Tab-separated table of C-alpha atoms in Angstrom:
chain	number	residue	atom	x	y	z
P	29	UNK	CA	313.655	18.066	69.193
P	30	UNK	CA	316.587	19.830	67.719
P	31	UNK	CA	317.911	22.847	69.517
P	32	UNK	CA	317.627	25.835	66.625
P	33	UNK	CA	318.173	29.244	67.136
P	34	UNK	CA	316.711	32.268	65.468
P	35	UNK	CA	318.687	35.102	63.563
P	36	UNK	CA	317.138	38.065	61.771
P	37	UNK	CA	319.402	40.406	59.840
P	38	UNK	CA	317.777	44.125	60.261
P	39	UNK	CA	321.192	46.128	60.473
P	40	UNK	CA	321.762	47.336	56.914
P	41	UNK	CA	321.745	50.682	56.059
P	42	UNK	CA	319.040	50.352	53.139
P	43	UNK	CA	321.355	52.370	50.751
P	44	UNK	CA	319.278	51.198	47.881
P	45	UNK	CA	316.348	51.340	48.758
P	46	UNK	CA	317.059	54.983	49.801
P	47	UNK	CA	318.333	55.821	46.462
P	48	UNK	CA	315.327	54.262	44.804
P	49	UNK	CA	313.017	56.936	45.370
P	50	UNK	CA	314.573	58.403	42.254
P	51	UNK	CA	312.282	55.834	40.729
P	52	UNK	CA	309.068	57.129	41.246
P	53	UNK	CA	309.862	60.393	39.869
P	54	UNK	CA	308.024	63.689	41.072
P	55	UNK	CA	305.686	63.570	43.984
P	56	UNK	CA	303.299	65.862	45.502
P	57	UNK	CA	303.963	65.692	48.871
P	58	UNK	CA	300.537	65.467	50.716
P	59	UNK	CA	301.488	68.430	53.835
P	60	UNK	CA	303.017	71.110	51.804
P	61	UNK	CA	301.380	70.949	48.524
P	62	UNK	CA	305.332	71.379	47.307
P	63	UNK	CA	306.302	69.045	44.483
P	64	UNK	CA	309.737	66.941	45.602
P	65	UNK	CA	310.685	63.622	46.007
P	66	UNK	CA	309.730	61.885	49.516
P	67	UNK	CA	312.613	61.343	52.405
P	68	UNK	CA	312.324	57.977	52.545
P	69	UNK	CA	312.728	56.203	55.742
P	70	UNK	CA	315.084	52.826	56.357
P	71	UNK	CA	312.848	50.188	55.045
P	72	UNK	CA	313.046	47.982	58.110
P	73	UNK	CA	311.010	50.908	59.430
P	74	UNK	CA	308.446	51.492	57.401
P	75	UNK	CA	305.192	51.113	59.311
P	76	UNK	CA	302.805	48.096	58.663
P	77	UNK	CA	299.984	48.727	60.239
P	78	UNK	CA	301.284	50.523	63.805
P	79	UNK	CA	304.343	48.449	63.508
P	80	UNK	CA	307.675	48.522	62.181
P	81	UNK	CA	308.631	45.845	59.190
P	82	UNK	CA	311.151	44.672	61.101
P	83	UNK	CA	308.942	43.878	64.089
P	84	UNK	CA	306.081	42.097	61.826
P	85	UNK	CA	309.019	39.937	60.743
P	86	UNK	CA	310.040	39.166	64.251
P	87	UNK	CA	306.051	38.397	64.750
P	88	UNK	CA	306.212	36.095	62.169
P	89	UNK	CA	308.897	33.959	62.541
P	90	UNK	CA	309.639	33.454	66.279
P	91	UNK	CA	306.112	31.276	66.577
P	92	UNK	CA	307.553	28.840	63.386
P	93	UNK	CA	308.928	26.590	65.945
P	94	UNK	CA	310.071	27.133	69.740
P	95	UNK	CA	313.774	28.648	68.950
P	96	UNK	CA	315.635	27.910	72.126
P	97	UNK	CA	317.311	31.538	71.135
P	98	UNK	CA	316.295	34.655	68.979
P	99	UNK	CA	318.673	36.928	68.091
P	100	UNK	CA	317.773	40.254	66.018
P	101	UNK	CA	320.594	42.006	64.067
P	102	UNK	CA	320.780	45.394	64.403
P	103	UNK	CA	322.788	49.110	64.013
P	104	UNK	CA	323.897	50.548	67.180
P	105	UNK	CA	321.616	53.679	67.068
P	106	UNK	CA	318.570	52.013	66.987
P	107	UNK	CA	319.542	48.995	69.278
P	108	UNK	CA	317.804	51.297	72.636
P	109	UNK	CA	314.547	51.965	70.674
P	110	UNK	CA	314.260	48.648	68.927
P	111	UNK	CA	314.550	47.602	72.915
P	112	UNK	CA	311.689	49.269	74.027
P	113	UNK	CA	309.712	47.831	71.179
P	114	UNK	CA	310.380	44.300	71.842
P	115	UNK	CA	309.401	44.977	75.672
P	116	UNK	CA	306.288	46.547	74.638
P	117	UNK	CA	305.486	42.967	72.384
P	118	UNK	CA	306.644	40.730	74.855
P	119	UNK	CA	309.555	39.354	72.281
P	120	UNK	CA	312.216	37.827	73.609
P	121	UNK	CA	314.620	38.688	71.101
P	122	UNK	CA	318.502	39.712	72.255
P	123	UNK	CA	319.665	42.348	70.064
P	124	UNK	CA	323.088	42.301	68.472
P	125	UNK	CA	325.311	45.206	67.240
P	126	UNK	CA	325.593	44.307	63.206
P	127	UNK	CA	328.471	44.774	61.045
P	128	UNK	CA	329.204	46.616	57.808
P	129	UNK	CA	328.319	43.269	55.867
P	130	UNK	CA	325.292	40.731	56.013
P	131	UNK	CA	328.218	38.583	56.762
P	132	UNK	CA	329.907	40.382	59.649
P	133	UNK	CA	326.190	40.850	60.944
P	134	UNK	CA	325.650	37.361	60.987
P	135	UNK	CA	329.405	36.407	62.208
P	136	UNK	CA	328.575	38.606	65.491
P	137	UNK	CA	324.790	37.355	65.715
P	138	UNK	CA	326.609	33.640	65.527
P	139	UNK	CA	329.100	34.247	68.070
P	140	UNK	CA	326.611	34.879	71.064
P	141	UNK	CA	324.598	31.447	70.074
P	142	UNK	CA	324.314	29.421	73.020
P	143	UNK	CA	327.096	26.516	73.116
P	144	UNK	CA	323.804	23.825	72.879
P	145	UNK	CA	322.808	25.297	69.813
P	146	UNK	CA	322.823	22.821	67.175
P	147	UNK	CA	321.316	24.866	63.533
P	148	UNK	CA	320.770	27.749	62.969
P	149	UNK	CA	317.003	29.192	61.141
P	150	UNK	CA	318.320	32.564	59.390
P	151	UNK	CA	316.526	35.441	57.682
P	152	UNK	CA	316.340	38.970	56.295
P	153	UNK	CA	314.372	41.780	57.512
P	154	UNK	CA	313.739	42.642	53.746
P	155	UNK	CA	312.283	38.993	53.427
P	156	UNK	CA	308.997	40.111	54.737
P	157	UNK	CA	306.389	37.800	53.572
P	158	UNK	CA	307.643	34.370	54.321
P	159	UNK	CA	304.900	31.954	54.106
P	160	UNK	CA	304.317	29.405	57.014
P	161	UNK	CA	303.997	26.449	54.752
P	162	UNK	CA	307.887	27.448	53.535
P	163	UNK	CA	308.914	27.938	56.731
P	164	UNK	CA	308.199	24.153	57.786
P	165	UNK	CA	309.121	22.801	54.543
P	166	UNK	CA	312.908	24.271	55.300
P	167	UNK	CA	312.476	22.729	58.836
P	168	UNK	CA	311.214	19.231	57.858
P	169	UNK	CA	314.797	18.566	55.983
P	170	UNK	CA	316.360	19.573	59.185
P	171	UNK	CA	319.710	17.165	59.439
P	172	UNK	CA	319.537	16.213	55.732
P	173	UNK	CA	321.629	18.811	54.778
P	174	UNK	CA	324.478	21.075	56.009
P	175	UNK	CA	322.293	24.090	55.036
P	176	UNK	CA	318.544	23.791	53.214
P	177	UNK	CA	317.441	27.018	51.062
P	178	UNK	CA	314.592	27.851	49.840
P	179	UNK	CA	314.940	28.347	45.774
P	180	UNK	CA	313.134	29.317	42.663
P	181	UNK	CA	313.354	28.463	38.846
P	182	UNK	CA	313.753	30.931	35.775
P	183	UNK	CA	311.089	31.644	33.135
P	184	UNK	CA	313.137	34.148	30.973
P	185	UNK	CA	316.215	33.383	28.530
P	186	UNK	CA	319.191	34.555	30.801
P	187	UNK	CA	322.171	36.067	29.009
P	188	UNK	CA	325.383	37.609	30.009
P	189	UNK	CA	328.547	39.815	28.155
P	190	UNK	CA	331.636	38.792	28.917
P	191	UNK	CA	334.631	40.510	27.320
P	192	UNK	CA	332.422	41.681	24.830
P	193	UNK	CA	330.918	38.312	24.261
P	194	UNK	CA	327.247	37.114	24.963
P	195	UNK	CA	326.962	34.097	26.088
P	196	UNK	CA	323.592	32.248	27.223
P	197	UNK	CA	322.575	30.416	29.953
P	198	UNK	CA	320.714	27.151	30.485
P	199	UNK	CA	318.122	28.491	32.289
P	200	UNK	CA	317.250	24.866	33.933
P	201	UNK	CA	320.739	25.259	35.645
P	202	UNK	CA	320.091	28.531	37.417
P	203	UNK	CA	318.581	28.921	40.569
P	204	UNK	CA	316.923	32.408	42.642
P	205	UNK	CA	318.229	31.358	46.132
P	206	UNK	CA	315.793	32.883	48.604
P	207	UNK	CA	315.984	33.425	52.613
P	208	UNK	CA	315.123	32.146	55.385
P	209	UNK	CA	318.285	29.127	55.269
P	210	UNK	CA	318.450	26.807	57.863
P	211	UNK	CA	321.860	25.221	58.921
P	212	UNK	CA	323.835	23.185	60.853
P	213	UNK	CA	326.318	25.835	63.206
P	214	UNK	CA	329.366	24.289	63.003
P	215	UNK	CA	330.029	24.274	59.616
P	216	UNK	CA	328.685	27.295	59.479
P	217	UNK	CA	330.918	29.356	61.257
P	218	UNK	CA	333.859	27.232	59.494
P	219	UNK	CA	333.021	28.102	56.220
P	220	UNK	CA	332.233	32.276	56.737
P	221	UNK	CA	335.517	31.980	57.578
P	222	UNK	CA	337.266	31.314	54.355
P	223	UNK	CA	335.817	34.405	52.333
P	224	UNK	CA	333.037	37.054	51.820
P	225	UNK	CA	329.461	35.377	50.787
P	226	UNK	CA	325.986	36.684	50.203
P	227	UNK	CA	324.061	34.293	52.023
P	228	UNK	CA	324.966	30.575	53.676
P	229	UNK	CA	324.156	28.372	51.222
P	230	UNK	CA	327.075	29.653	49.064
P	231	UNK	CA	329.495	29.852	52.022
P	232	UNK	CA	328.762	26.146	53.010
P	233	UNK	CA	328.618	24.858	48.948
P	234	UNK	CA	332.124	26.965	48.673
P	235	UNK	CA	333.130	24.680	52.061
P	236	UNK	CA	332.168	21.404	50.134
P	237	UNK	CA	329.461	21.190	52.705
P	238	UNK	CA	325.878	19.744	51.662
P	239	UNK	CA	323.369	22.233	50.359
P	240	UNK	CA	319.835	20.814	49.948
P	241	UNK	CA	317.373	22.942	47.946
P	242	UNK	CA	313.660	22.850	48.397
P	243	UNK	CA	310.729	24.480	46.273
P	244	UNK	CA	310.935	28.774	47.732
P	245	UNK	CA	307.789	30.954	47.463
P	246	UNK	CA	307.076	34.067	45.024
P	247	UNK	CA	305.280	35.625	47.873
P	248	UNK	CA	308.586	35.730	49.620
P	249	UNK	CA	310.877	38.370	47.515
P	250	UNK	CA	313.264	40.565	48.768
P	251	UNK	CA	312.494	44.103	49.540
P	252	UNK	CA	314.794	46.012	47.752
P	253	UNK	CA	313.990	49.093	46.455
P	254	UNK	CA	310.674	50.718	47.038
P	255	UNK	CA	308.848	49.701	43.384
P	256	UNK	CA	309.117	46.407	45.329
P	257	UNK	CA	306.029	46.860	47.735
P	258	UNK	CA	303.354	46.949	44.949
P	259	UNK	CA	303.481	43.694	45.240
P	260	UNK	CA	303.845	42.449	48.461
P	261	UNK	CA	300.058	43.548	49.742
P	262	UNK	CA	301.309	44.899	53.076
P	263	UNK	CA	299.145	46.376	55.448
P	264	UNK	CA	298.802	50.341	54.873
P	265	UNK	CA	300.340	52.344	57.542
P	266	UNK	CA	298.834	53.582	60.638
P	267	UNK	CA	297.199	57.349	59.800
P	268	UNK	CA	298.172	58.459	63.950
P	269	UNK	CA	298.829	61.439	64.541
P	270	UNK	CA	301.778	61.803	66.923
P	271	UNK	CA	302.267	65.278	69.160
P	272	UNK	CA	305.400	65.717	71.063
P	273	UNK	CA	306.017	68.777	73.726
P	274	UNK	CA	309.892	70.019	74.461
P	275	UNK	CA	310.575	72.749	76.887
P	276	UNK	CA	313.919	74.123	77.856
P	277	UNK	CA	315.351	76.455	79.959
P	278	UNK	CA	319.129	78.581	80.048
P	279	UNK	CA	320.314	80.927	82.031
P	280	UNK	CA	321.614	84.247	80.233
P	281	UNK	CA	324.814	86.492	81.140
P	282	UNK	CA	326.746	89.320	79.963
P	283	UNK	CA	328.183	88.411	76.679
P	284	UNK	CA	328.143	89.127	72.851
P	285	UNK	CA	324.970	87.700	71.664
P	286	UNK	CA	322.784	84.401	72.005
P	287	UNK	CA	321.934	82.075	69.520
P	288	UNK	CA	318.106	81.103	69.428
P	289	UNK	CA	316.408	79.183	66.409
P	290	UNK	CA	319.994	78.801	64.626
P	291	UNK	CA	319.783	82.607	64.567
P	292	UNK	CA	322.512	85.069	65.724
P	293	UNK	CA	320.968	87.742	67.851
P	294	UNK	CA	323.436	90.545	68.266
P	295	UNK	CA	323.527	91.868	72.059
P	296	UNK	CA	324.743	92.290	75.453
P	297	UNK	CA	324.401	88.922	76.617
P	298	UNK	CA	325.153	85.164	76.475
P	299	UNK	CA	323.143	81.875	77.256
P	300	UNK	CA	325.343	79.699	79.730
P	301	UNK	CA	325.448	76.297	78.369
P	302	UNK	CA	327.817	73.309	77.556
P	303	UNK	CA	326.704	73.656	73.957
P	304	UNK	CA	326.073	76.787	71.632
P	305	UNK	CA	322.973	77.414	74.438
P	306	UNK	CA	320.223	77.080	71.307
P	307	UNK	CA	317.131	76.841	74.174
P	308	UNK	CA	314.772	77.195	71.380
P	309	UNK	CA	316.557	73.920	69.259
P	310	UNK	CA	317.029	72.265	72.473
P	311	UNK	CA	313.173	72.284	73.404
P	312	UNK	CA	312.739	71.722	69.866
P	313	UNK	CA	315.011	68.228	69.975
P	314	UNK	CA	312.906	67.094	72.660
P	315	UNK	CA	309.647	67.428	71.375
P	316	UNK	CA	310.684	65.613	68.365
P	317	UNK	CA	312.031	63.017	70.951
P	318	UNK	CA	309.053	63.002	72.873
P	319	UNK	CA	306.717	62.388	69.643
P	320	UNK	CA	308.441	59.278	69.364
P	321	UNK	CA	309.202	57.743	72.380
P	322	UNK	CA	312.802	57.856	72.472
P	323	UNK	CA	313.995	59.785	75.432
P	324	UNK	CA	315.529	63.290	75.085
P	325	UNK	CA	318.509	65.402	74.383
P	326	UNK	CA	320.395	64.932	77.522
P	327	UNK	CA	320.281	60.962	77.190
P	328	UNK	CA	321.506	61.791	73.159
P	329	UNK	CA	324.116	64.679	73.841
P	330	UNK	CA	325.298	64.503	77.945
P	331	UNK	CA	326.425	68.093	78.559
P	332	UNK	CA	329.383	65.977	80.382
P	333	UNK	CA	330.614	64.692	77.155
P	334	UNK	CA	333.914	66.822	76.018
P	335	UNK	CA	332.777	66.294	72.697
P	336	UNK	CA	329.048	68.341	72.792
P	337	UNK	CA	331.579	71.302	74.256
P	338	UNK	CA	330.002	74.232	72.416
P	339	UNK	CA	328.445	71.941	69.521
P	340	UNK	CA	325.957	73.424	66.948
P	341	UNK	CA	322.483	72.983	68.018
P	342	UNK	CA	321.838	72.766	64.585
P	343	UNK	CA	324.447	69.944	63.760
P	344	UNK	CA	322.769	68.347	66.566
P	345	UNK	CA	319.026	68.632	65.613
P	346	UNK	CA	319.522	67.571	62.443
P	347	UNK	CA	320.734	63.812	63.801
P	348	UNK	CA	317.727	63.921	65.626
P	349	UNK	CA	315.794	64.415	62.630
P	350	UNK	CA	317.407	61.922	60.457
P	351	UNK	CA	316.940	59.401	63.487
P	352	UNK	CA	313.081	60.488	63.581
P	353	UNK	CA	312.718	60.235	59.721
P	354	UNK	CA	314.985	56.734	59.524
P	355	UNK	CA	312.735	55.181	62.064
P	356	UNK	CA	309.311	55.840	59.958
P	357	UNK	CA	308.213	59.737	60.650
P	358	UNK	CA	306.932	62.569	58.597
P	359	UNK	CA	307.144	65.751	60.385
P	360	UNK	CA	304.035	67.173	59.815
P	361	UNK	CA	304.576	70.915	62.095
P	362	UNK	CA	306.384	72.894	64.432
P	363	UNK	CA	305.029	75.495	66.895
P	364	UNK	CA	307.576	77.377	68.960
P	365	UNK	CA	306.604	79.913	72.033
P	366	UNK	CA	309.953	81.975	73.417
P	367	UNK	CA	309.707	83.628	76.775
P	368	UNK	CA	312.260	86.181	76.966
P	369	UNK	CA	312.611	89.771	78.460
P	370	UNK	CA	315.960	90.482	76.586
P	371	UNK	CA	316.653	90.744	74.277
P	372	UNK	CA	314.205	91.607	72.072
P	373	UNK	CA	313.443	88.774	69.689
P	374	UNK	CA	310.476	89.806	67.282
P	375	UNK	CA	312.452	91.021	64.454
P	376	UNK	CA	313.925	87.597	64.343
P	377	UNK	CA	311.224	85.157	64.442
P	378	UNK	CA	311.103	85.071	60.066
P	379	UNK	CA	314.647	83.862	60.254
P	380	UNK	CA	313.903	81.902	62.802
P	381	UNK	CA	311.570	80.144	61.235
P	382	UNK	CA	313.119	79.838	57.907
P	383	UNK	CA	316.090	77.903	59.704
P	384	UNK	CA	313.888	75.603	61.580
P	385	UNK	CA	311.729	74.921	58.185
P	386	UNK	CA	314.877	74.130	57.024
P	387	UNK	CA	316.410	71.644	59.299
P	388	UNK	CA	313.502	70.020	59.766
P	389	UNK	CA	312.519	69.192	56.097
P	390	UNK	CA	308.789	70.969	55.971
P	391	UNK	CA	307.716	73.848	54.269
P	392	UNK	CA	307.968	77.332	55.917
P	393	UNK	CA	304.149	77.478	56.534
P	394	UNK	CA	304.285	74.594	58.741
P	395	UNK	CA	306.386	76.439	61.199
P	396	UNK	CA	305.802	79.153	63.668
P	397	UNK	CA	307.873	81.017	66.218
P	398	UNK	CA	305.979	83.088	68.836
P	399	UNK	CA	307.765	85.631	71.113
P	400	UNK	CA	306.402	87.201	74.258
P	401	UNK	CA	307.541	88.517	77.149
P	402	UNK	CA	306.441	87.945	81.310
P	403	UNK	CA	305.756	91.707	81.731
P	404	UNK	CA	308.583	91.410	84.169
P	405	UNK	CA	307.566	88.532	86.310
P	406	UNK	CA	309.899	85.548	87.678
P	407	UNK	CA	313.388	85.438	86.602
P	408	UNK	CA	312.392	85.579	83.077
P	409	UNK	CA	310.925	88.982	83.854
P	410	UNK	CA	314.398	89.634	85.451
P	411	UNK	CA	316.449	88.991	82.514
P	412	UNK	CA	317.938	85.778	84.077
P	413	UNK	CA	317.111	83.334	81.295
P	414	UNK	CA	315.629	82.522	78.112
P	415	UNK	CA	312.515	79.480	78.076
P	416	UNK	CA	311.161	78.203	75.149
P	417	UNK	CA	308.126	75.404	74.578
P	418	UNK	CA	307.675	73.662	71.599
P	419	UNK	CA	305.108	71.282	69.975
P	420	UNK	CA	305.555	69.036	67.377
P	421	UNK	CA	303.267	67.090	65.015
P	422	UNK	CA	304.616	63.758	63.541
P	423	UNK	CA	303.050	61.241	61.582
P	424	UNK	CA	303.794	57.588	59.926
P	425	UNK	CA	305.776	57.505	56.911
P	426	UNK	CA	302.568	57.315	53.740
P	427	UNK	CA	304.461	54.730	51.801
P	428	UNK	CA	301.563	53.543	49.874
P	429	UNK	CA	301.837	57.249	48.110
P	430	UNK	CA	304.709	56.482	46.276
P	431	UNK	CA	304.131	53.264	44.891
């Protein structure tokens, strides 16, 4: 049996499919009752089922045939949390760091093959509905060709301008090339060497190496922009509801104010901290953390990092919340308690909460910032520090919405 290895390509930044949600127009957005267009998340994300796209893909493929090695391109930020996915499936899939090209992703996916690796079975996250029966047709021609690909024919009368001329095409000469492509290493890596391709067929045809094309599947289209999943008859997302507690505590002393809830609070004190000191963002952070399962805002921002020294708690919830929305999240509400004897926060809480609505995408109602006091108990009661709890409600990115 030939020794093939596995490669998916999930590290892309899904810049159009982002930008496609200009496409569907206006939306009502089903927490807020506000009319705006949807934050879409990364579309390797988006949840099938309870899982990921990217993980039904890795489902799929890695029983086709026993790969002697899976790889699973991916972007550096979500290499830890893709991790503890894998581990939860039992996949045994090592993940690589991609590149700012499908190529460069694939160049450092190749280069950590195993030296007994003969071909090479490669696909695209966005390729989401291969079907079996094309996934052994591609292996049956295995060492017939340098690369087989999976293709399909045209219907339509294909034209194109060139220097203000039309010219037209002989449609019976023009293929859709499709992923997954299965081919033979060595020649592989040879030929991405000699320019910048879209996919391995062309790199190996531009090599003079053998190409073989078999019959591809309509079923198996490229997600590309988000118009694209009416027809793919993927499973609806997951309705869970997802709650995630933060609590943080500073110590306070003398200085010119405190920031709390991205709000300056003019007065006679300071909370000591390697950052700004936002306890109320901080707790905040890690309750959107916790609502996902992705550690908290120590493991992101390590106070002994020289670069968090006095960084914007705001700056830094904000990545948090792109990460959270990226990975397939709606944040559905916010509720905030403060415990502080000084200063006196209650004619702050509206701003508060305006700034928080804000940073976190959701409509001012959805957020609320309680204040109280421990009647001068502890060392909160002493005016030694500031704590703040915080609860979070997340859900799945509704997809099916917007399509």
């Amino acid at each position: 049996m030939p020794n093939i290895a596995l490669i998916l390509l999930g590290a892309g930044d899904s810049s159009r499919f982002l930008a496609s949600v200009s496409n569907v127009g206006l939306n009502r957005n089903a927490h807020n009752g506000v009319t705006k267009l949807p934050r879409l998340p990364k579309k390797q994300w988006l949840r099938v089922g309870e899982i990921p796209l990217w993980l039904k893909v890795a489902l799929d493929l890695q029983g086709i045939y026993p790969f002697m090695q899976c790889i699973l391109s991916v972007k550096l930020e979500e290499k830890k949390y893709m991790q503890k996915y894998l581990e939860a499936f039992s996949l045994n899939f090592a993940l690589v760091e991609g590149g700012s090209t499908r190529q460069k992703s694939l160049q450092n996916a190749l280069n950590t093959l195993y030296d007994s690796a003969e071909y090479v079975f490669v696909s695209d996250i966005a390729r989401c509905n291969i079907p079996l029966d094309l996934t052994q047709r591609i292996l049956s021609e295995i060492g017939n060709y340098d690369c087989v690909a999976p293709c399909l024919s045209l219907t339509d009368t294909i034209a194109y301008s060139r220097e203000s001329k039309l010219e037209y095409l002989r449609r019976e000469n023009l293929k859709i090339i499709q992923t997954p492509q299965l081919s033979k290493i060595s020649v592989l890596k040879e030929a991405l060497c000699r320019g910048d391709f879209t996919d391995e067929s062309s790199a190996i045809n531009a090599r003079g190496g053998s190409v073989g094309f078999i019959q591809g599947a309509v079923e198996a289209r490229k997600l590309t922009f988000l118009e694209d999943l009416q027809d793919m008859h993927l499973l609806n997302p997951s309705s869970r509801t997802f709650i995630g507690n933060g609590s943080d505590i500073h110590a306070l002393d003398k200085g010119e104010g405190i920031i709390l809830g991205g709000v300056m609070i003019p007065c006679e004190f300071k909370l000591t901290a390697h950052s700004d000191g936002d306890v109320c963002l901080h707790a905040l952070s890690d309750a959107l953390l916790g609502a996902i399962g992705c550690g908290d805002i120590g493991e992101w921002f390590p106070d002994n990092n020289p670069i968090y020294k006095g960084a914007d708690s705001s700056d830094l919830l904000r990545i948090i919340v792109n990460f959270v929305r990226d990975v397939g999240y709606d944040i559905v509400q916010a509720d905030i308690t403060i415990f502080a004897q000084k200063p006196k926060i209650s004619p702050y809480k509206c701003a508060m909460e305006r700034k928080i609505a804000e940073i976190l995408q959701i409509n001012l109602s959805y957020v609320n910032v309680k204040a109280t006091t421990t009647e001068e108990l502890g060392f909160i009661g002493r005016g030694e520090g500031i704590l703040v709890q915080t609860n979070v409600v997340l859900e799945y990115f509704d997809w099916k919405r917007f399509i």
